[in-house]
Short mmCIF file of C-alpha atoms and ligand atoms in Angstrom, two decimals:
data_model
loop_
_atom_site.label_atom_id
_atom_site.label_comp_id
_atom_site.label_asym_id
_atom_site.label_seq_id
_atom_site.Cartn_x
_atom_site.Cartn_y
_atom_site.Cartn_z
CA MET A 1 150.20 112.25 -155.75
CA ALA A 2 151.47 114.60 -153.11
CA THR A 3 149.60 117.87 -152.66
CA LEU A 4 152.44 119.41 -150.75
CA SER A 5 155.98 118.33 -151.27
CA LEU A 6 158.81 119.46 -149.02
CA SER A 7 162.30 118.56 -150.12
CA ASN A 8 165.66 119.19 -148.48
CA ILE A 9 164.34 122.10 -146.44
CA GLN A 10 166.96 123.82 -144.32
CA LYS A 11 166.50 126.83 -142.09
CA SER A 12 169.23 128.68 -140.22
CA PHE A 13 168.90 131.62 -137.87
CA GLY A 14 172.46 133.00 -137.95
CA THR A 15 174.67 130.06 -137.07
CA PHE A 16 171.80 128.09 -135.50
CA GLN A 17 170.26 125.41 -137.71
CA ALA A 18 166.56 125.17 -136.87
CA LEU A 19 165.63 122.76 -139.70
CA ARG A 20 167.91 120.16 -141.25
CA ASP A 21 167.13 118.46 -144.52
CA VAL A 22 163.37 118.07 -144.04
CA ASN A 23 161.72 115.85 -146.67
CA LEU A 24 158.02 115.14 -146.60
CA ASP A 25 155.23 114.45 -149.09
CA ILE A 26 151.72 115.25 -147.88
CA ARG A 27 148.73 113.78 -149.72
CA SER A 28 145.59 115.66 -150.62
CA GLY A 29 143.13 115.61 -147.73
CA GLU A 30 145.67 114.23 -145.27
CA PHE A 31 145.70 115.32 -141.60
CA ILE A 32 149.35 115.66 -140.55
CA CYS A 33 150.54 116.40 -137.02
CA LEU A 34 154.00 117.88 -136.57
CA LEU A 35 155.01 116.58 -133.16
CA GLY A 36 158.07 117.25 -131.05
CA GLY A 37 159.44 118.92 -127.96
CA SER A 38 160.01 122.61 -127.46
CA GLY A 39 162.43 124.16 -129.97
CA CYS A 40 162.52 121.19 -132.39
CA GLY A 41 161.41 123.37 -135.32
CA LYS A 42 157.66 122.64 -135.63
CA THR A 43 156.54 126.27 -135.77
CA THR A 44 159.40 127.26 -138.05
CA LEU A 45 158.37 124.57 -140.55
CA LEU A 46 154.72 125.64 -140.39
CA ARG A 47 155.69 129.30 -140.87
CA ILE A 48 157.78 128.37 -143.92
CA ILE A 49 154.78 126.56 -145.44
CA ALA A 50 152.56 129.55 -144.64
CA GLY A 51 155.04 131.99 -146.16
CA LEU A 52 155.69 133.81 -142.90
CA GLU A 53 159.31 132.67 -142.85
CA GLU A 54 161.79 132.13 -145.67
CA MET A 55 163.67 128.86 -145.84
CA THR A 56 167.44 128.98 -146.22
CA SER A 57 167.34 126.30 -148.93
CA GLY A 58 165.09 123.56 -150.23
CA ASN A 59 161.97 123.18 -152.32
CA LEU A 60 158.33 123.62 -151.45
CA LEU A 61 155.81 122.52 -154.06
CA LEU A 62 152.03 122.77 -153.84
CA GLU A 63 150.36 120.70 -156.53
CA ASN A 64 153.65 120.69 -158.43
CA SER A 65 154.06 124.46 -158.48
CA ASP A 66 156.65 126.35 -156.50
CA LEU A 67 155.00 127.70 -153.37
CA SER A 68 158.04 129.55 -152.08
CA SER A 69 157.83 132.17 -154.80
CA ILE A 70 154.24 133.06 -153.86
CA GLU A 71 153.65 135.76 -151.26
CA CYS A 72 152.09 134.72 -147.97
CA HIS A 73 148.67 136.33 -148.55
CA LYS A 74 148.39 134.75 -152.02
CA ARG A 75 149.15 131.18 -150.91
CA ASN A 76 145.53 130.34 -150.10
CA VAL A 77 146.32 128.85 -146.71
CA GLY A 78 144.02 129.10 -143.69
CA MET A 79 145.81 129.52 -140.39
CA VAL A 80 144.89 129.17 -136.73
CA PHE A 81 147.44 130.00 -134.07
CA GLN A 82 147.49 129.70 -130.30
CA SER A 83 147.13 133.47 -130.06
CA LEU A 84 144.07 133.90 -132.20
CA ALA A 85 144.38 137.49 -133.32
CA LEU A 86 140.63 137.84 -133.92
CA PHE A 87 139.71 141.43 -134.72
CA PRO A 88 138.18 142.87 -131.51
CA HIS A 89 136.37 145.70 -133.35
CA LEU A 90 134.53 143.27 -135.65
CA ASN A 91 131.66 141.01 -134.63
CA VAL A 92 131.87 137.22 -134.96
CA GLY A 93 130.44 137.04 -138.48
CA ASP A 94 132.61 139.84 -139.85
CA ASN A 95 135.67 138.20 -138.34
CA ILE A 96 134.86 135.02 -140.25
CA ALA A 97 134.10 136.94 -143.46
CA TYR A 98 137.21 139.13 -143.26
CA GLY A 99 139.34 137.05 -145.65
CA LEU A 100 136.51 137.08 -148.19
CA GLU A 101 136.16 140.85 -147.94
CA VAL A 102 139.89 141.25 -148.61
CA ARG A 103 139.40 139.05 -151.69
CA GLY A 104 136.58 141.30 -152.92
CA VAL A 105 133.71 138.85 -152.39
CA ALA A 106 130.30 140.58 -152.40
CA LYS A 107 128.68 141.36 -149.05
CA SER A 108 125.70 139.03 -149.41
CA LYS A 109 127.93 136.09 -150.36
CA ARG A 110 130.27 136.85 -147.46
CA ARG A 111 127.39 136.91 -145.06
CA GLN A 112 126.02 133.63 -146.36
CA LYS A 113 129.41 131.93 -146.15
CA ALA A 114 130.01 133.17 -142.59
CA THR A 115 126.52 132.06 -141.54
CA ASP A 116 127.10 128.59 -143.05
CA LEU A 117 130.47 128.26 -141.33
CA LEU A 118 129.01 129.33 -137.98
CA GLU A 119 126.66 126.39 -138.30
CA VAL A 120 129.54 124.06 -139.24
CA VAL A 121 131.50 125.02 -136.09
CA GLY A 122 128.41 124.87 -133.87
CA LEU A 123 127.94 128.60 -133.28
CA SER A 124 124.73 129.27 -135.22
CA GLY A 125 123.04 132.49 -134.20
CA LEU A 126 126.18 134.22 -132.92
CA TYR A 127 126.87 136.26 -136.08
CA GLU A 128 126.35 139.64 -134.43
CA ARG A 129 128.05 138.78 -131.12
CA LYS A 130 131.18 140.73 -130.14
CA VAL A 131 134.23 138.46 -130.06
CA SER A 132 135.03 139.81 -126.58
CA ALA A 133 131.77 138.25 -125.39
CA LEU A 134 132.79 134.70 -126.35
CA SER A 135 134.31 131.93 -124.26
CA GLY A 136 137.81 130.62 -125.09
CA GLY A 137 136.39 127.58 -126.87
CA GLN A 138 133.97 129.69 -128.89
CA ARG A 139 136.77 132.01 -129.95
CA GLN A 140 138.78 129.02 -131.18
CA ARG A 141 135.82 127.94 -133.27
CA VAL A 142 135.53 131.42 -134.77
CA ALA A 143 139.24 131.31 -135.61
CA ILE A 144 138.76 127.92 -137.28
CA ALA A 145 135.74 129.18 -139.24
CA ARG A 146 137.67 132.30 -140.28
CA ALA A 147 140.58 130.19 -141.55
CA LEU A 148 138.22 127.91 -143.49
CA ALA A 149 136.15 130.73 -145.02
CA ILE A 150 138.62 131.27 -147.84
CA GLU A 151 138.34 127.56 -148.77
CA PRO A 152 142.08 127.10 -148.30
CA LYS A 153 144.16 124.51 -150.11
CA LEU A 154 146.08 124.07 -146.86
CA PHE A 155 144.76 124.41 -143.33
CA LEU A 156 147.56 125.12 -140.84
CA MET A 157 147.14 125.09 -137.07
CA ASP A 158 149.82 125.85 -134.48
CA GLU A 159 148.96 124.51 -131.01
CA PRO A 160 145.44 125.95 -131.38
CA PHE A 161 144.03 124.37 -128.24
CA SER A 162 146.95 124.56 -125.83
CA ALA A 163 145.48 127.44 -123.81
CA LEU A 164 142.20 125.58 -123.17
CA ASP A 165 141.34 123.27 -120.31
CA ALA A 166 141.71 119.52 -120.87
CA GLY A 167 138.01 118.74 -121.37
CA LEU A 168 137.41 121.46 -123.93
CA ARG A 169 140.66 120.61 -125.69
CA GLU A 170 139.59 117.00 -126.20
CA HIS A 171 136.16 118.10 -127.36
CA LEU A 172 137.61 120.49 -129.95
CA GLN A 173 140.15 117.90 -131.12
CA ILE A 174 137.32 115.56 -132.02
CA GLU A 175 135.34 118.36 -133.65
CA VAL A 176 138.25 119.58 -135.73
CA LYS A 177 139.00 116.05 -136.88
CA LYS A 178 135.38 115.48 -137.94
CA LEU A 179 135.27 118.85 -139.68
CA GLN A 180 138.52 118.18 -141.51
CA ARG A 181 137.21 114.81 -142.71
CA LYS A 182 133.99 116.36 -143.89
CA LEU A 183 135.73 119.16 -145.79
CA GLY A 184 138.67 117.03 -146.95
CA VAL A 185 141.09 119.94 -146.57
CA THR A 186 144.80 119.06 -146.34
CA THR A 187 145.76 119.95 -142.78
CA ILE A 188 148.99 120.42 -140.86
CA PHE A 189 148.61 120.69 -137.09
CA VAL A 190 151.51 121.51 -134.76
CA THR A 191 151.50 120.04 -131.27
CA HIS A 192 153.93 118.95 -128.57
CA ASP A 193 151.29 116.64 -127.09
CA GLN A 194 151.59 113.02 -128.27
CA HIS A 195 148.07 112.16 -127.09
CA GLU A 196 146.65 115.00 -129.16
CA ALA A 197 148.65 113.87 -132.20
CA MET A 198 147.61 110.22 -131.73
CA SER A 199 143.95 111.11 -131.51
CA ILE A 200 143.64 113.34 -134.57
CA ALA A 201 146.39 112.65 -137.10
CA ASP A 202 146.32 110.44 -140.17
CA ARG A 203 150.10 110.66 -140.02
CA ILE A 204 152.40 111.94 -137.31
CA VAL A 205 155.72 113.56 -138.21
CA ILE A 206 158.09 113.50 -135.25
CA LEU A 207 160.74 116.20 -135.25
CA ASN A 208 163.86 116.32 -133.13
CA GLU A 209 166.47 119.08 -133.32
CA GLY A 210 165.18 120.18 -136.71
CA ARG A 211 165.17 116.69 -138.28
CA ILE A 212 162.35 114.29 -139.05
CA GLU A 213 162.89 111.26 -136.84
CA GLN A 214 159.92 109.33 -138.23
CA ALA A 215 156.73 109.92 -140.19
CA GLY A 216 153.98 107.34 -139.92
CA THR A 217 150.44 106.54 -138.87
CA PRO A 218 149.73 106.78 -135.12
CA THR A 219 149.90 102.98 -134.93
CA GLU A 220 153.25 102.86 -136.75
CA VAL A 221 154.97 105.44 -134.59
CA TYR A 222 153.50 103.98 -131.39
CA ALA A 223 154.07 100.30 -132.08
CA ARG A 224 157.04 100.40 -134.46
CA PRO A 225 159.30 103.33 -133.49
CA GLN A 226 162.27 103.56 -135.86
CA THR A 227 164.56 105.40 -133.47
CA ARG A 228 165.17 105.44 -129.75
CA PHE A 229 164.00 109.06 -129.62
CA VAL A 230 160.59 108.09 -131.04
CA ALA A 231 160.33 105.09 -128.70
CA ASP A 232 160.95 107.44 -125.76
CA PHE A 233 158.76 110.25 -127.04
CA MET A 234 155.64 108.25 -127.92
CA GLY A 235 154.44 107.47 -124.42
CA THR A 236 155.99 105.26 -121.80
CA ASN A 237 158.23 102.47 -123.02
CA ASN A 238 160.65 100.08 -121.38
CA ILE A 239 163.85 100.39 -123.40
CA PHE A 240 166.87 98.19 -122.77
CA SER A 241 169.61 96.38 -124.69
CA PRO A 242 169.91 92.64 -124.11
CA ILE A 243 172.52 90.40 -125.70
CA PHE A 244 171.09 87.85 -128.16
CA THR A 245 172.69 84.54 -129.07
CA PRO A 246 171.13 82.33 -131.77
CA GLY A 247 169.39 79.34 -130.22
CA ALA A 248 170.04 80.53 -126.65
CA ASP A 249 168.36 82.67 -124.01
CA ALA A 250 168.70 86.47 -124.24
CA MET A 251 170.59 88.06 -121.35
CA LEU A 252 170.45 91.49 -119.79
CA GLU A 253 173.73 91.38 -117.92
CA ASP A 254 173.24 88.43 -115.58
CA ALA A 255 169.44 88.35 -115.87
CA ASN A 256 168.04 85.61 -118.10
CA LEU A 257 165.21 87.00 -120.25
CA GLY A 258 164.26 83.65 -121.77
CA ARG A 259 164.38 82.33 -125.33
CA PRO A 260 163.33 84.85 -128.00
CA SER A 261 160.72 83.50 -130.38
CA GLY A 262 160.59 83.69 -134.18
CA GLU A 263 163.14 85.71 -136.10
CA LEU A 264 164.56 87.23 -132.93
CA GLY A 265 165.76 83.76 -131.90
CA GLN A 266 168.34 83.97 -134.72
CA TRP A 267 169.70 87.39 -133.78
CA SER A 268 173.08 87.82 -132.20
CA GLY A 269 174.77 90.62 -130.32
CA LYS A 270 173.39 93.59 -128.45
CA HIS A 271 170.14 95.13 -129.70
CA THR A 272 167.93 97.77 -128.18
CA VAL A 273 164.34 96.68 -127.64
CA ALA A 274 161.23 98.50 -126.47
CA VAL A 275 158.47 96.76 -124.51
CA ARG A 276 155.31 98.67 -123.63
CA PRO A 277 154.35 98.69 -119.91
CA GLU A 278 151.17 96.73 -120.60
CA TYR A 279 153.21 93.79 -121.93
CA LEU A 280 155.37 93.28 -118.85
CA GLN A 281 154.35 90.64 -116.36
CA LEU A 282 155.17 90.78 -112.66
CA LYS A 283 155.29 88.08 -110.01
CA PRO A 284 156.86 87.88 -106.56
CA ALA A 285 160.58 87.06 -106.91
CA SER A 286 161.79 83.81 -105.45
CA ALA A 287 165.19 83.27 -103.85
CA ASP A 288 166.45 81.16 -106.80
CA SER A 289 165.11 83.42 -109.55
CA THR A 290 167.54 83.83 -112.50
CA GLY A 291 165.32 86.30 -114.36
CA LEU A 292 165.00 90.06 -114.22
CA VAL A 293 164.42 90.90 -110.57
CA GLY A 294 163.55 94.43 -109.53
CA THR A 295 162.33 96.41 -106.57
CA VAL A 296 159.02 98.25 -106.54
CA ASP A 297 159.67 102.01 -106.25
CA PHE A 298 156.19 103.42 -106.70
CA VAL A 299 152.61 102.26 -107.26
CA ARG A 300 149.84 104.54 -108.44
CA LEU A 301 146.23 104.11 -109.45
CA LEU A 302 145.42 105.74 -112.81
CA GLY A 303 141.69 105.17 -112.81
CA ALA A 304 141.26 102.19 -115.11
CA SER A 305 144.79 100.90 -114.57
CA ILE A 306 147.51 100.56 -111.95
CA GLU A 307 151.04 101.69 -112.78
CA THR A 308 154.01 100.17 -111.00
CA GLU A 309 157.52 101.61 -111.27
CA LEU A 310 160.43 99.29 -110.58
CA SER A 311 164.17 99.53 -110.55
CA VAL A 312 166.66 96.86 -111.56
CA GLY A 313 170.06 98.23 -110.56
CA ASP A 314 170.15 101.66 -112.19
CA ARG A 315 167.49 100.78 -114.81
CA SER A 316 163.85 101.72 -114.46
CA PHE A 317 160.87 99.70 -115.65
CA VAL A 318 157.20 100.59 -115.77
CA HIS A 319 154.33 98.13 -115.68
CA THR A 320 150.65 98.87 -116.17
CA MET A 321 147.62 96.67 -115.86
CA VAL A 322 143.85 97.01 -115.66
CA SER A 323 143.15 97.80 -111.98
CA ASP A 324 140.95 94.85 -111.13
CA ARG A 325 143.44 92.34 -112.57
CA ALA A 326 146.68 93.92 -111.33
CA PRO A 327 148.77 92.05 -108.76
CA GLN A 328 149.03 94.03 -105.55
CA PHE A 329 152.63 94.99 -104.86
CA ALA A 330 153.93 97.44 -102.30
CA VAL A 331 156.95 99.74 -102.40
CA GLY A 332 160.09 97.75 -101.56
CA ASP A 333 158.72 94.37 -102.77
CA SER A 334 161.10 92.19 -104.75
CA VAL A 335 159.46 91.31 -108.05
CA GLU A 336 160.38 89.25 -111.12
CA ILE A 337 159.73 91.07 -114.41
CA SER A 338 159.09 89.05 -117.55
CA PHE A 339 157.70 89.58 -121.03
CA ASP A 340 157.04 87.67 -124.20
CA PHE A 341 159.53 88.53 -126.97
CA ASP A 342 156.58 88.64 -129.39
CA HIS A 343 155.84 91.99 -127.74
CA ALA A 344 159.40 93.30 -127.86
CA TRP A 345 160.10 95.73 -130.70
CA VAL A 346 163.71 95.95 -131.84
CA ILE A 347 164.55 99.59 -132.52
CA PRO A 348 166.29 99.73 -135.91
CA SER A 349 168.54 102.72 -135.16
P1 ATP B 1 157.76 125.32 -129.27
O1 ATP B 1 156.95 124.07 -129.11
O2 ATP B 1 158.51 125.71 -128.02
O3 ATP B 1 157.02 126.46 -129.90
P2 ATP B 1 158.98 124.69 -131.84
O4 ATP B 1 159.28 123.26 -132.11
O5 ATP B 1 157.79 125.27 -132.50
O6 ATP B 1 158.97 124.93 -130.28
P3 ATP B 1 160.44 126.72 -133.24
O7 ATP B 1 159.63 127.88 -132.78
O8 ATP B 1 160.24 126.26 -134.64
O9 ATP B 1 160.28 125.50 -132.26
O10 ATP B 1 161.96 127.08 -133.04
C1 ATP B 1 163.00 126.19 -133.42
C2 ATP B 1 164.34 126.78 -132.96
O11 ATP B 1 164.62 127.94 -133.74
C3 ATP B 1 164.34 127.21 -131.51
O12 ATP B 1 165.58 126.92 -130.94
C4 ATP B 1 164.13 128.71 -131.59
O13 ATP B 1 164.73 129.38 -130.50
C5 ATP B 1 164.81 129.05 -132.90
N1 ATP B 1 164.21 130.21 -133.54
C6 ATP B 1 162.93 130.31 -133.96
N2 ATP B 1 162.69 131.52 -134.51
C7 ATP B 1 163.86 132.21 -134.41
C8 ATP B 1 164.29 133.49 -134.80
N3 ATP B 1 163.46 134.34 -135.43
N4 ATP B 1 165.55 133.85 -134.54
C9 ATP B 1 166.41 132.99 -133.95
N5 ATP B 1 166.10 131.74 -133.56
C10 ATP B 1 164.83 131.35 -133.78
#
């Protein structure tokens, strides 16, 4: 059963529609990432769930009761934002205990809870420290502990790590994921970073221009994108539209792509496919090649792998391979690009 159910949510700011018909059921204990580019409506949706923004229409149910009629501070949600808004005049422990104080919890209990949470977020012993005397990563942990102190039904985070350097960000992503698993709190995390979403989410919800393009596990949205937008957004993909004829080779204009295997062999007409860079194969083009022949535009070493960019007419292709197995091509080389249709994903829409 869904813990949080969003149905037909619309949000307009004047004539601008920021959210269009958003439908989503979130299960108890699930870790959801709202992912999308700037301005797609991620923060607006999170603020509606938090009660900081009113929706124009739609329904928001938490455990089958109407959440939209409950004031923000009574919704029992814990929130962490990019700008942390920790209270500078309070020490670390009192920052964490603040929500409990507002709720009238006795001082000794507050202190115990804050001390326990400091241990959970790896800051034991820093209860009395001023928040101004903490590093950026430590402050984020205090913000997380403060949000969790009220034992929220929903834990909402809006780009909480985007101001931190890459190493610390990755470290905190892992920590927050472990913590969330341990506590089992239903979590919604906003990010524009697909790597971040892939590494922490149980389910990624991809938004585009206020609409959900696809909601699925990281594997589903990476390997089986349902729209061209998702195929483009979820990392590098080679996307092109060959013409299929049952029982014959697939053609991309005059380039012969070979005979599609399995069900694809029965398809006809033009269909858009996505092939990940790691599934392309390259070899030097020969004079009589009838396949997909391109020119190498750029080669770069990415540590463990080598990435080669190629152009075929006005189309671009990207190939990656583990460095020590990659063929060595130079800019300007003429190369034949091939792939196995078993690794081609037909984009449904
Ligand atoms: P970012 O990653 O840049 O924060 P986002 O996906 O979180 O983007 P939102 O902040 O939800 O995007 O904004 C969605 C759209 O709604 C944007 O075009 C934004 O300009 C607009 N918008 C948000 N808040 C308001 C507001 N109070 N008044 C008018 N327009 C707004």
